[in-house]
Amino acid sequence: MISFETSPEKYRHWKLRVEGNLAFLDMDVREDAALRPDYKLKLNSYDLGVDIELNDAVQRLRFEHPEVRAVVLGSGKPGIFCAGANIFMLGTSSHVFKVNFCKYTNETRLALEDACQNSGQRYLAACNGTTAGGGYELALACDEIVLVEDGNSAVSLPETPLLAVLPGTGGLTRVTDKRKVRRDRADVFCTLAEGIKGQRAVEWGLVDAVIPRSRFEQAVLDRARRLAALDRSEKGPGVPLPTLEPAISENEIRYRHVTFSVDRAHRVATLLVKGPEGPQPLGADAIHAAGADFYTFRLFREIDHVLLHLRFNEPEIGLLLIKTQGDLDAVEKLDETLARSSGHWFVKEILLFMKRTLKRLDLTARSLFAMIEPESCFAGCLMELALACDRSYMLDNPEEKVDVQLSPLNTGFFPMSNGLSRLQSRFLAEPGRVAELLAHPGGFDARAAEKAGLVTFAVDDLDWSDTVRVAIEERASLSPDALTGMESNLRFGGPETMETKIFGRLSAWQNWIFVRPNAVGEKGALSLYGKPERPGFDWKRT
């Protein structure tokens, strides 16, 4: 089982140090500490284990070190920044793992960019040598890229000429959409295995500066200080992030607020979320004092952990049922507190983390059904879970109170990858409906919720068991490949963004390319990398 919990004292591949308002995060990958024993992590190449630590470091800098204004992302190995994703790891991994690995790596890069955009922590990539493939994609996620000028060091995206695949962690999209490199130049760059170095890399917009090795360290420090000076807001003290330490058994993971159970025989899992109990903090200072134990923060950390476990450790589970249990009014009251306190740095970081977790749910290649039953508490931020689902079933029983409810947090605190709220995405044809629904006092019972478009089906108590059973059995019987493609298309209506392009191309193009013989067949380029044989291509274009 792959674990997604770590902490700086356990890092094997990264070194993190904080000096005042600057942090230094150095990639120093241990060759002998790969996630699996069948490959070595040479030349600062990375696998999922390396990225798990990077994700942890990015999160901890935001919560534990809010005083940091700039992060220098560097290398602990002389003459090499990062050689990218380990090719032998990719060549020997299952198709499912490769795609999920690319997806997780993208989400980590986006979390880094989110820190740059929303947390005042700007990242500077200090490329002290070879910066290839996923290594350059990591640099692309930063605000600025500086490359050493030594006559040899270059940036490159060599996947197409060397491996017959695409830069899988957003490289192509960030080159054109983020750095706005001209299309013809990008075409040349992405087909040059050796990449581009020196002043041409600056002129083409691939890096921001090239600096001689003799002045590299001081120049990087000067640029980092300039970036740090852009944000002078007061934040802190930081909040430690303890490990979650759930109770794990064969078919269940039990956290403080979440229970995740699996039915492997039917390829169905259930995520049960418990609402807040007892008195809750009423203001920003009290939330800050509660720290990582604050209900909403702890809850979404648990949900995030579950989603990663589902993605990597339960590949045959096709349908996730999402349920809640608790007091609607308690959820809404806590949401109102968060909305009122959103100007406080810690509350803002909680809300941003919730946003990222909900996006991870959106991007989970599983069918998602919300089950709204007696004692459910789909209100506010928990209603976002239902709005993220492909379908929602709500019990209509006049003898049992079953409601859903909106709160101030549904007003746009949690935009999807398309930049819209889930309510806005739901009502693309009727944008005026969103304000009407948000202005509605109190909750919606089953019939009102169905009429308002907040749920898919309101089902009376006589039909509930059969309707739900048939829906679950039918969904579990359909092709997982077709469903993944269908859901990826349907979940992101509306405007296109850099983020939707990245995941759309990952879901479609990379998913397809990773199963094509030209890449992974017996004579495919990825399969033969490092061997004396030349790849054999099927030259037909499709």
Coordinates of C-alpha atoms in Angstrom, one line a residue:
M1 CA 0.0 0.0 0.0
I2 CA 1.3 3.4 -0.9
S3 CA 1.3 5.9 2.0
F4 CA 0.8 9.6 1.3
E5 CA 1.8 10.8 4.8
T6 CA 5.2 12.1 5.5
S7 CA 7.1 14.9 7.2
P8 CA 10.4 16.8 6.8
E9 CA 12.3 14.6 9.2
K10 CA 11.3 11.6 7.1
Y11 CA 12.2 13.1 3.7
R12 CA 14.6 11.0 1.7
H13 CA 14.7 13.2 -1.5
W14 CA 14.3 16.8 -0.4
K15 CA 16.0 19.1 2.0
L16 CA 14.0 22.0 3.4
R17 CA 15.4 24.9 5.3
V18 CA 13.8 28.3 6.3
E19 CA 15.8 31.4 6.8
G20 CA 13.6 34.4 7.7
N21 CA 11.2 35.1 4.9
L22 CA 13.1 32.8 2.5
A23 CA 12.9 29.0 2.2
F24 CA 15.2 26.8 0.3
L25 CA 13.8 23.5 -1.0
D26 CA 16.6 21.4 -2.6
M27 CA 15.9 18.3 -4.6
D28 CA 18.6 15.7 -3.7
V29 CA 17.1 12.4 -4.8
R30 CA 18.5 9.2 -3.3
E31 CA 19.1 6.7 -6.1
D32 CA 18.5 3.7 -3.8
A33 CA 15.2 5.0 -2.3
A34 CA 12.8 4.5 -5.1
L35 CA 9.2 3.5 -4.4
R36 CA 9.9 0.1 -6.0
P37 CA 13.2 -1.9 -6.1
D38 CA 13.3 -2.5 -9.9
Y39 CA 14.7 0.9 -10.8
K40 CA 17.2 3.5 -9.5
L41 CA 16.5 7.2 -9.2
K42 CA 19.6 8.5 -11.0
L43 CA 20.3 12.1 -12.0
N44 CA 17.7 13.6 -9.7
S45 CA 14.9 11.8 -11.5
Y46 CA 11.7 11.3 -9.6
D47 CA 9.0 8.9 -8.9
L48 CA 5.8 9.1 -6.9
G49 CA 7.6 8.9 -3.6
V50 CA 9.6 12.0 -4.6
D51 CA 6.5 13.9 -5.5
I52 CA 4.7 12.9 -2.2
E53 CA 7.5 14.6 -0.3
L54 CA 7.3 17.7 -2.6
N55 CA 3.6 18.0 -2.1
D56 CA 4.1 17.7 1.7
A57 CA 6.7 20.4 1.6
V58 CA 4.6 22.8 -0.4
Q59 CA 1.7 22.3 2.1
R60 CA 3.9 22.7 5.1
L61 CA 5.4 25.9 3.9
R62 CA 1.9 27.4 3.5
F63 CA 0.6 26.3 7.0
E64 CA 3.7 25.9 9.1
H65 CA 5.8 28.8 7.7
P66 CA 3.5 31.6 6.6
E67 CA 6.4 34.0 7.2
V68 CA 8.0 32.7 4.0
R69 CA 7.6 35.0 1.0
A70 CA 9.8 33.3 -1.5
V71 CA 11.0 29.7 -2.0
V72 CA 14.1 28.8 -3.9
L73 CA 13.5 25.5 -5.6
G74 CA 17.0 24.1 -6.2
S75 CA 19.1 21.0 -6.5
G76 CA 21.4 19.3 -4.1
K77 CA 23.4 17.7 -6.9
P78 CA 26.1 19.7 -8.8
G79 CA 25.5 20.2 -12.5
I80 CA 22.0 18.8 -12.6
F81 CA 18.7 20.3 -11.6
C82 CA 16.3 17.4 -12.4
A83 CA 16.2 14.8 -15.2
G84 CA 12.4 14.4 -14.9
A85 CA 10.2 11.4 -14.2
N86 CA 12.3 8.2 -14.0
I87 CA 12.0 6.6 -17.4
F88 CA 12.5 3.0 -16.1
M89 CA 9.8 3.6 -13.5
L90 CA 7.4 4.6 -16.3
G91 CA 8.5 1.8 -18.6
T92 CA 7.8 -0.9 -16.0
S93 CA 4.6 0.6 -14.4
S94 CA 1.0 -0.3 -15.2
H95 CA -1.0 1.9 -17.5
V96 CA -3.3 2.9 -14.6
F97 CA -0.3 3.8 -12.4
K98 CA 1.4 5.9 -15.1
V99 CA -1.7 8.0 -15.7
N100 CA -2.5 8.5 -12.0
F101 CA 1.2 9.4 -11.4
C102 CA 1.0 12.1 -14.1
K103 CA -2.3 13.3 -12.5
Y104 CA -0.9 13.5 -9.0
T105 CA 2.3 15.3 -10.3
N106 CA 0.1 17.8 -12.0
E107 CA -2.0 18.4 -8.9
T108 CA 1.3 19.0 -6.9
R109 CA 2.5 21.5 -9.5
L110 CA -0.9 23.3 -9.4
A111 CA -0.7 23.5 -5.6
L112 CA 2.7 25.1 -6.0
E113 CA 1.2 27.6 -8.4
D114 CA -1.7 28.2 -6.1
A115 CA 0.8 29.1 -3.4
C116 CA 2.4 31.6 -5.7
Q117 CA -1.0 33.2 -6.7
N118 CA -2.9 33.1 -3.4
S119 CA -0.5 32.7 -0.5
G120 CA 2.2 35.2 -1.3
Q121 CA 4.8 32.5 -1.5
R122 CA 6.6 32.9 -4.8
Y123 CA 8.8 30.2 -6.2
L124 CA 12.0 30.6 -8.0
A125 CA 13.5 27.7 -9.9
A126 CA 17.3 27.8 -9.6
C127 CA 18.3 25.4 -12.5
N128 CA 22.0 24.7 -11.8
G129 CA 22.4 22.3 -14.6
T130 CA 20.5 19.8 -16.8
T131 CA 16.7 20.5 -16.6
A132 CA 14.9 18.0 -18.6
G133 CA 11.3 16.7 -19.0
G134 CA 9.5 16.7 -15.7
G135 CA 12.3 18.7 -14.2
Y136 CA 11.6 21.5 -16.6
E137 CA 7.9 21.1 -16.0
L138 CA 8.6 21.5 -12.3
A139 CA 10.5 24.7 -13.1
L140 CA 7.6 25.9 -15.3
A141 CA 5.3 25.8 -12.2
C142 CA 7.5 28.4 -10.6
D143 CA 7.1 32.2 -10.9
E144 CA 10.6 32.6 -12.3
I145 CA 13.2 30.3 -13.9
V146 CA 16.9 31.0 -13.9
L147 CA 19.4 28.7 -15.7
V148 CA 23.1 28.5 -15.2
E149 CA 25.1 29.5 -18.2
D150 CA 28.1 27.2 -18.5
G151 CA 28.0 26.2 -22.2
N152 CA 26.3 22.9 -21.4
S153 CA 23.2 23.3 -19.3
A154 CA 19.9 23.4 -21.1
V155 CA 16.2 23.1 -20.6
S156 CA 14.3 20.5 -22.6
L157 CA 11.1 18.6 -23.1
P158 CA 12.5 15.4 -24.8
E159 CA 9.5 13.1 -24.4
T160 CA 8.3 13.2 -28.0
P161 CA 11.7 12.5 -29.7
L162 CA 13.1 10.1 -27.1
L163 CA 10.0 8.3 -25.6
A164 CA 7.2 8.7 -28.1
V165 CA 5.0 10.2 -25.4
L166 CA 4.0 13.7 -24.3
P167 CA 5.3 15.9 -21.4
G168 CA 2.8 14.4 -19.1
T169 CA 2.8 17.0 -16.3
G170 CA 1.5 20.1 -18.1
G171 CA 4.7 20.9 -20.0
L172 CA 3.2 21.7 -23.4
T173 CA 0.4 23.7 -21.9
R174 CA 2.6 25.8 -19.6
V175 CA 5.0 26.6 -22.4
T176 CA 2.3 28.0 -24.6
D177 CA -0.4 29.3 -22.1
K178 CA 1.7 30.3 -19.1
R179 CA 5.0 31.4 -20.6
K180 CA 3.4 32.2 -24.0
V181 CA 6.2 30.8 -26.1
R182 CA 5.5 31.3 -29.8
R183 CA 4.0 28.2 -31.4
D184 CA 6.7 27.7 -34.0
R185 CA 9.4 28.1 -31.4
A186 CA 7.6 25.7 -29.1
D187 CA 7.4 23.2 -32.0
V188 CA 11.2 23.3 -32.4
F189 CA 11.8 23.2 -28.7
C190 CA 9.6 20.1 -28.0
T191 CA 11.3 18.1 -30.8
L192 CA 14.9 18.8 -29.8
A193 CA 16.0 16.1 -27.4
E194 CA 19.0 18.2 -26.4
G195 CA 16.9 21.2 -25.6
I196 CA 17.9 24.9 -25.7
K197 CA 20.4 26.7 -23.6
G198 CA 22.0 30.1 -23.0
Q199 CA 20.6 33.4 -24.4
R200 CA 18.3 31.6 -26.9
A201 CA 16.4 30.1 -24.0
V202 CA 15.9 33.6 -22.6
E203 CA 15.0 35.1 -26.0
W204 CA 12.4 32.3 -26.7
G205 CA 10.8 32.9 -23.2
L206 CA 11.8 29.4 -21.9
V207 CA 13.6 30.9 -18.9
D208 CA 13.8 34.4 -17.4
A209 CA 17.6 34.7 -17.1
V210 CA 20.8 32.8 -17.7
I211 CA 23.6 33.4 -15.2
P212 CA 27.3 32.4 -15.2
R213 CA 28.1 29.7 -12.6
S214 CA 30.5 32.1 -10.8
R215 CA 27.7 34.4 -10.0
F216 CA 24.8 31.9 -9.9
E217 CA 24.3 31.5 -6.2
Q218 CA 24.4 35.2 -5.3
A219 CA 22.1 36.1 -8.3
V220 CA 19.6 33.5 -7.2
L221 CA 19.6 34.9 -3.7
D222 CA 19.2 38.5 -4.9
R223 CA 16.2 37.5 -7.1
A224 CA 14.6 35.6 -4.3
R225 CA 14.9 38.6 -2.0
R226 CA 13.2 40.7 -4.6
L227 CA 10.4 38.3 -4.9
A228 CA 10.0 38.1 -1.2
A229 CA 9.7 41.9 -1.0
L230 CA 6.5 41.8 -3.1
D231 CA 4.4 40.6 -0.2
R232 CA 4.6 42.4 3.1
S233 CA 1.5 41.2 4.8
E234 CA 1.7 40.0 8.4
K235 CA 1.1 36.2 8.9
G236 CA 1.6 33.7 11.7
P237 CA 2.5 32.0 13.8
G238 CA 2.4 28.9 11.7
V239 CA 0.3 25.8 12.4
P240 CA 1.9 22.4 12.6
L241 CA 0.4 19.6 10.5
P242 CA 0.5 16.3 12.4
T243 CA 0.0 13.0 10.6
L244 CA -3.6 11.8 10.4
E245 CA -2.9 8.2 11.6
P246 CA -6.2 6.5 10.6
A247 CA -7.2 3.1 11.7
I248 CA -6.8 0.8 8.7
S249 CA -8.3 -2.6 8.2
E250 CA -8.8 -4.8 5.1
N251 CA -12.0 -3.1 4.0
E252 CA -12.1 0.1 5.9
I253 CA -10.2 3.2 6.8
R254 CA -11.5 5.1 9.8
Y255 CA -10.5 8.7 10.6
R256 CA -11.9 11.1 13.2
H257 CA -14.5 12.5 10.8
V258 CA -14.5 10.2 7.8
T259 CA -15.0 6.5 7.3
F260 CA -14.0 4.9 4.0
S261 CA -15.3 1.4 3.2
V262 CA -14.9 -0.8 0.2
D263 CA -17.0 -3.5 -1.4
R264 CA -14.5 -5.0 -3.8
A265 CA -16.8 -7.7 -5.0
H266 CA -19.1 -5.1 -6.5
R267 CA -16.4 -2.5 -7.2
V268 CA -18.1 0.1 -5.0
A269 CA -16.7 2.2 -2.1
T270 CA -18.5 4.5 0.3
L271 CA -17.2 7.7 1.8
L272 CA -19.1 8.7 5.0
V273 CA -18.5 12.2 6.3
K274 CA -19.6 13.1 9.8
G275 CA -20.7 16.6 10.5
P276 CA -19.4 18.8 13.3
E277 CA -20.3 17.9 16.9
G278 CA -20.3 20.1 20.0
P279 CA -19.1 23.7 20.3
Q280 CA -17.0 25.1 17.5
P281 CA -14.7 28.1 17.2
L282 CA -16.6 31.3 16.5
G283 CA -13.9 33.5 15.1
A284 CA -10.6 33.6 13.2
D285 CA -8.4 33.7 16.4
A286 CA -10.3 30.7 17.8
I287 CA -9.9 28.8 14.6
H288 CA -6.2 29.6 14.5
A289 CA -5.9 28.4 18.1
A290 CA -7.6 25.1 17.2
G291 CA -5.0 24.6 14.4
A292 CA -4.9 21.3 12.6
D293 CA -7.7 20.0 14.9
F294 CA -10.2 22.5 13.6
Y295 CA -13.1 20.4 12.3
T296 CA -13.3 21.6 8.7
F297 CA -9.5 21.6 8.2
R298 CA -9.1 18.2 9.7
L299 CA -12.1 16.9 7.7
F300 CA -10.8 18.0 4.3
R301 CA -7.3 16.7 5.1
E302 CA -9.0 13.3 5.7
I303 CA -11.0 13.5 2.5
D304 CA -7.9 14.4 0.5
H305 CA -6.0 11.4 2.0
V306 CA -8.9 9.1 1.1
L307 CA -9.0 10.3 -2.5
L308 CA -5.3 9.5 -2.9
H309 CA -5.7 6.1 -1.3
L310 CA -8.6 5.3 -3.6
R311 CA -6.7 6.5 -6.7
F312 CA -3.6 4.5 -6.1
N313 CA -4.5 1.6 -3.8
E314 CA -8.0 0.6 -5.0
P315 CA -7.7 0.7 -8.8
E316 CA -10.7 -1.6 -9.4
I317 CA -13.2 0.4 -7.4
G318 CA -15.3 2.1 -10.1
L319 CA -18.0 3.9 -8.1
L320 CA -17.7 6.1 -5.0
L321 CA -20.9 6.7 -3.0
I322 CA -20.7 9.9 -0.9
K323 CA -22.8 10.1 2.2
T324 CA -22.9 12.6 5.2
Q325 CA -24.3 12.3 8.7
G326 CA -24.9 15.2 11.1
D327 CA -26.6 18.5 11.7
L328 CA -27.3 20.8 8.7
D329 CA -27.4 23.9 10.8
A330 CA -24.1 23.1 12.5
V331 CA -22.4 22.9 9.1
E332 CA -23.9 26.1 7.9
K333 CA -23.0 28.0 11.1
L334 CA -19.4 26.8 10.8
D335 CA -19.4 27.9 7.2
E336 CA -20.6 31.3 8.1
T337 CA -17.8 31.7 10.6
L338 CA -15.3 30.7 7.9
A339 CA -16.7 33.1 5.4
R340 CA -16.6 36.0 7.9
S341 CA -13.1 35.2 8.9
S342 CA -11.7 34.6 5.4
G343 CA -9.4 37.5 5.6
H344 CA -7.3 35.8 8.3
W345 CA -4.3 34.1 6.8
F346 CA -4.9 30.7 8.4
V347 CA -8.6 30.7 7.5
K348 CA -7.7 31.7 4.0
E349 CA -5.3 28.8 3.7
I350 CA -7.9 26.4 5.0
L351 CA -10.4 27.6 2.3
L352 CA -7.7 27.2 -0.3
F353 CA -6.9 23.7 0.8
M354 CA -10.6 22.8 0.7
K355 CA -10.7 24.2 -2.9
R356 CA -7.7 22.0 -3.9
T357 CA -9.3 18.9 -2.2
L358 CA -12.6 19.4 -4.0
K359 CA -10.7 19.8 -7.3
R360 CA -9.0 16.5 -6.6
L361 CA -12.4 15.0 -6.2
D362 CA -13.5 16.5 -9.5
L363 CA -10.4 14.9 -11.1
T364 CA -10.9 11.5 -9.6
A365 CA -11.4 8.9 -12.3
R366 CA -14.3 7.2 -10.5
S367 CA -18.1 7.6 -10.9
L368 CA -19.4 9.7 -8.0
F369 CA -22.9 9.4 -6.6
A370 CA -24.2 11.4 -3.7
M371 CA -26.7 9.6 -1.4
I372 CA -28.9 12.1 0.5
E373 CA -30.8 10.3 3.3
P374 CA -32.2 10.9 6.8
E375 CA -29.6 12.5 9.1
S376 CA -27.6 13.7 6.1
C377 CA -25.9 17.1 6.4
F378 CA -25.2 18.2 2.8
A379 CA -25.0 21.8 3.6
G380 CA -22.5 24.5 2.4
C381 CA -19.1 23.1 2.0
L382 CA -20.4 19.6 2.3
M383 CA -23.0 20.3 -0.3
E384 CA -20.0 20.9 -2.6
L385 CA -19.3 17.2 -2.3
A386 CA -22.8 16.5 -3.7
L387 CA -22.4 19.2 -6.4
A388 CA -19.2 17.5 -7.5
C389 CA -20.9 14.2 -8.0
D390 CA -22.1 12.8 -11.4
R391 CA -25.5 12.1 -9.9
S392 CA -27.3 12.7 -6.6
Y393 CA -30.2 10.7 -5.2
M394 CA -32.3 12.3 -2.5
L395 CA -34.9 10.4 -0.4
D396 CA -38.4 11.9 -0.6
N397 CA -40.2 10.8 2.6
P398 CA -42.7 13.2 4.2
E399 CA -42.3 11.3 7.5
E400 CA -38.5 11.9 7.7
K401 CA -36.9 15.3 7.4
V402 CA -34.3 15.2 4.6
D403 CA -32.9 18.6 3.4
V404 CA -30.0 20.1 1.6
Q405 CA -28.8 23.6 2.2
L406 CA -26.5 26.3 0.7
S407 CA -24.3 28.6 2.7
P408 CA -22.0 31.6 2.0
L409 CA -19.2 29.2 1.1
N410 CA -21.2 28.1 -2.0
T411 CA -20.8 31.7 -3.5
G412 CA -17.5 31.0 -5.2
F413 CA -14.9 30.1 -2.5
F414 CA -14.2 26.8 -4.3
P415 CA -13.8 27.3 -8.0
M416 CA -13.4 24.3 -10.2
S417 CA -10.6 23.9 -12.8
N418 CA -12.7 25.9 -15.3
G419 CA -12.7 28.9 -12.9
L420 CA -16.4 28.6 -12.2
S421 CA -18.1 27.6 -8.9
R422 CA -19.9 24.2 -9.0
L423 CA -23.2 26.0 -8.9
Q424 CA -22.2 28.1 -11.9
S425 CA -21.0 25.1 -13.8
R426 CA -24.3 23.3 -12.9
F427 CA -26.4 26.1 -14.3
L428 CA -24.5 27.2 -17.4
A429 CA -27.8 27.5 -19.3
E430 CA -29.4 29.6 -16.5
P431 CA -26.8 31.7 -14.8
G432 CA -29.4 33.8 -13.1
R433 CA -30.5 30.7 -11.1
V434 CA -27.4 30.8 -9.0
A435 CA -28.2 34.1 -7.2
E436 CA -31.8 32.9 -6.7
L437 CA -30.7 29.7 -5.0
L438 CA -28.2 31.4 -2.8
A439 CA -30.8 33.9 -1.7
H440 CA -33.2 31.1 -0.8
P441 CA -33.8 31.1 3.0
G442 CA -33.2 27.8 4.8
G443 CA -33.0 24.3 3.3
F444 CA -34.6 22.5 0.4
D445 CA -36.5 19.3 0.9
A446 CA -36.3 16.6 -1.8
R447 CA -39.0 17.9 -4.1
A448 CA -37.8 21.5 -3.8
A449 CA -34.2 20.4 -4.4
E450 CA -35.1 18.4 -7.5
K451 CA -37.2 21.3 -8.9
A452 CA -34.4 23.7 -8.1
G453 CA -31.9 21.5 -9.9
L454 CA -29.7 20.9 -6.9
V455 CA -30.2 17.1 -7.0
T456 CA -30.7 14.7 -9.9
F457 CA -33.5 12.6 -8.5
A458 CA -35.9 12.9 -5.6
V459 CA -37.0 9.3 -4.9
D460 CA -39.9 8.3 -2.7
D461 CA -39.3 5.9 0.2
L462 CA -41.1 3.0 -1.5
D463 CA -38.8 3.1 -4.5
W464 CA -35.6 4.2 -2.8
S465 CA -34.0 0.8 -2.2
D466 CA -34.6 -0.6 -5.7
T467 CA -33.8 2.7 -7.5
V468 CA -30.5 3.0 -5.7
R469 CA -29.6 -0.6 -6.1
V470 CA -30.2 -0.6 -9.8
A471 CA -28.3 2.6 -10.4
I472 CA -25.3 1.2 -8.5
E473 CA -25.3 -2.1 -10.3
E474 CA -25.8 -0.5 -13.7
R475 CA -22.9 1.9 -13.2
A476 CA -20.6 -0.8 -12.0
S477 CA -21.3 -2.9 -15.1
L478 CA -20.2 -0.2 -17.6
S479 CA -16.8 0.0 -19.2
P480 CA -14.4 1.9 -16.9
D481 CA -12.6 3.4 -19.9
A482 CA -15.7 4.7 -21.5
L483 CA -16.9 6.1 -18.2
T484 CA -13.6 7.9 -17.5
G485 CA -13.8 9.6 -20.9
M486 CA -17.5 10.5 -20.5
E487 CA -17.1 11.9 -17.0
S488 CA -14.0 13.9 -17.9
N489 CA -16.0 15.5 -20.7
L490 CA -19.1 16.2 -18.7
R491 CA -17.6 17.5 -15.5
F492 CA -16.0 20.6 -17.0
G493 CA -18.4 22.5 -19.1
G494 CA -18.0 26.2 -19.6
P495 CA -14.7 28.1 -20.2
E496 CA -11.4 26.5 -21.0
T497 CA -8.5 27.3 -18.7
M498 CA -4.8 26.3 -18.6
E499 CA -5.9 23.8 -15.9
T500 CA -8.7 22.2 -17.9
K501 CA -6.4 21.9 -20.9
I502 CA -3.7 20.2 -18.8
F503 CA -6.1 17.6 -17.4
G504 CA -8.1 17.2 -20.6
R505 CA -5.0 16.4 -22.6
L506 CA -3.8 14.1 -19.8
S507 CA -7.1 12.2 -19.7
A508 CA -7.4 11.9 -23.5
W509 CA -4.0 12.2 -25.3
Q510 CA -1.7 10.9 -22.6
N511 CA -4.1 8.1 -21.7
W512 CA -4.2 7.1 -25.4
I513 CA -0.5 7.5 -26.1
F514 CA 0.4 5.4 -23.0
V515 CA -1.3 2.3 -24.5
R516 CA 0.0 2.7 -28.1
P517 CA 2.6 0.3 -29.3
N518 CA 4.8 3.1 -30.6
A519 CA 5.4 4.0 -26.9
V520 CA 4.9 0.9 -24.8
G521 CA 4.8 -2.0 -27.3
E522 CA 7.6 -4.6 -27.5
K523 CA 9.5 -2.3 -29.9
G524 CA 8.1 1.0 -28.4
A525 CA 10.4 3.9 -27.6
L526 CA 9.6 3.9 -23.9
S527 CA 10.0 0.2 -23.6
L528 CA 13.4 0.2 -25.4
Y529 CA 14.8 3.3 -23.7
G530 CA 18.4 2.7 -22.6
K531 CA 18.7 -0.4 -24.8
P532 CA 20.8 -0.7 -28.0
E533 CA 17.7 -1.4 -30.2
R534 CA 16.0 1.3 -32.1
P535 CA 12.2 1.6 -31.7
G536 CA 9.9 0.4 -34.4
F537 CA 7.0 2.7 -35.2
D538 CA 3.7 2.1 -36.8
W539 CA 3.9 5.1 -39.1
K540 CA 0.1 5.4 -39.8
R541 CA -1.4 8.6 -38.3
T542 CA -4.8 8.2 -36.6

